[in-house]
C-alpha positions as MATLAB code, in Angstrom:
seq = 'AAERPERAAAVVSRGGRPDLAGGALNRVRAPVLLIVGGDDHEVLRLNQQAAAMLVAPHEIHVVPGASHLFEEPGTLEEAAEVARDWFARMARHPARGGKR';
ca = [
     -74.631   79.522   97.026;
     -77.434   77.151   95.547;
     -75.356   75.506   93.173;
     -72.133   75.103   95.382;
     -73.546   74.886   98.926;
     -70.344   73.336  100.199;
     -68.553   76.533   99.376;
     -70.877   78.994  100.819;
     -71.152   79.458  104.565;
     -73.107   82.914  104.323;
     -74.177   85.113  101.810;
     -74.578   88.994  101.823;
     -76.130   91.039   98.832;
     -75.915   94.759   99.146;
     -78.496   96.493   96.861;
     -78.834   93.423   94.891;
     -81.605   91.967   93.082;
     -81.910   88.281   94.707;
     -85.323   88.106   93.339;
     -83.745   87.449   89.809;
     -82.432   84.164   91.300;
     -85.997   82.988   91.204;
     -86.184   79.030   92.127;
     -82.674   78.809   93.153;
     -83.593   80.919   96.346;
     -85.123   78.060   98.094;
     -82.194   75.817   97.514;
     -79.737   78.068   99.244;
     -78.809   76.695  102.698;
     -76.333   79.385  103.753;
     -77.425   82.075  106.030;
     -78.413   85.166  103.912;
     -78.114   88.811  104.673;
     -79.826   91.096  102.303;
     -78.826   94.884  102.729;
     -80.875   97.470  101.116;
     -81.112  101.241  101.008;
     -84.073  102.653  102.651;
     -84.808  105.075  100.048;
     -84.530  102.342   97.352;
     -88.270  101.272   97.652;
     -88.547   99.325   94.582;
     -85.399   97.148   95.324;
     -86.543   96.987   98.980;
     -89.865   95.478   98.072;
     -88.044   93.070   95.668;
     -85.717   91.834   98.420;
     -88.630   91.330  100.655;
     -90.230   89.070   98.015;
     -87.033   87.307   97.520;
     -86.491   86.683  101.514;
     -89.965   85.405  101.540;
     -88.575   82.546   99.168;
     -85.726   81.671  101.212;
     -85.861   78.713  103.473;
     -82.290   79.337  104.987;
     -81.901   81.738  107.967;
     -82.067   85.325  106.604;
     -82.248   89.020  107.482;
     -82.930   92.214  105.645;
     -81.004   95.101  106.881;
     -82.448   98.485  105.729;
     -79.847  101.292  105.643;
     -81.975  104.523  106.522;
     -81.439  107.457  103.766;
     -79.481  105.303  101.304;
     -80.267  105.092   97.851;
     -79.680  102.112   95.445;
     -75.784  102.902   95.045;
     -75.440  104.058   98.753;
     -73.583  107.289   97.775;
     -75.172  109.261  100.632;
     -72.543  109.979  103.280;
     -71.997  107.090  105.815;
     -74.375  104.828  104.179;
     -71.652  102.540  102.301;
     -69.765  102.383  105.534;
     -72.870  101.156  107.449;
     -73.364   98.511  104.853;
     -69.889   97.365  104.951;
     -69.998   97.276  108.837;
     -73.168   95.424  108.895;
     -71.809   92.738  106.256;
     -68.659   92.418  108.273;
     -70.712   91.820  111.533;
     -72.742   89.272  109.641;
     -69.752   87.300  108.474;
     -68.213   87.418  111.902;
     -71.232   86.155  113.465;
     -71.655   83.406  110.906;
     -68.032   82.217  111.601;
     -68.715   82.070  115.415;
     -72.249   80.584  115.047;
     -72.772   78.992  111.782;
     -75.937   76.824  112.652;
     -77.905   79.910  114.129;
     -77.980   82.229  111.183;
     -80.185   85.043  111.207;
     -83.879   85.632  112.020;
     -86.475   84.016  109.825;
];
């Protein structure tokens, strides 16, 4: 998203490590949704740090009871639904993005 902003209208990361993007985070202009498992405490902390580096509109969605791989019943489905809704919202209102 930072390297090809014209190709990224919205970004979703599920259980990812956006903190590893380092200095590229502040170059992302597309709205970003970070989906993290509520029981994945370390990755949640790292996503919160990464979110603080984003200048683009962004949100963190915590899936309660989910571990890193979202193996618990219903957690992967929730993550998929949240991602779907994010992309749909961005398609309708691309300039608004998420909460900052």
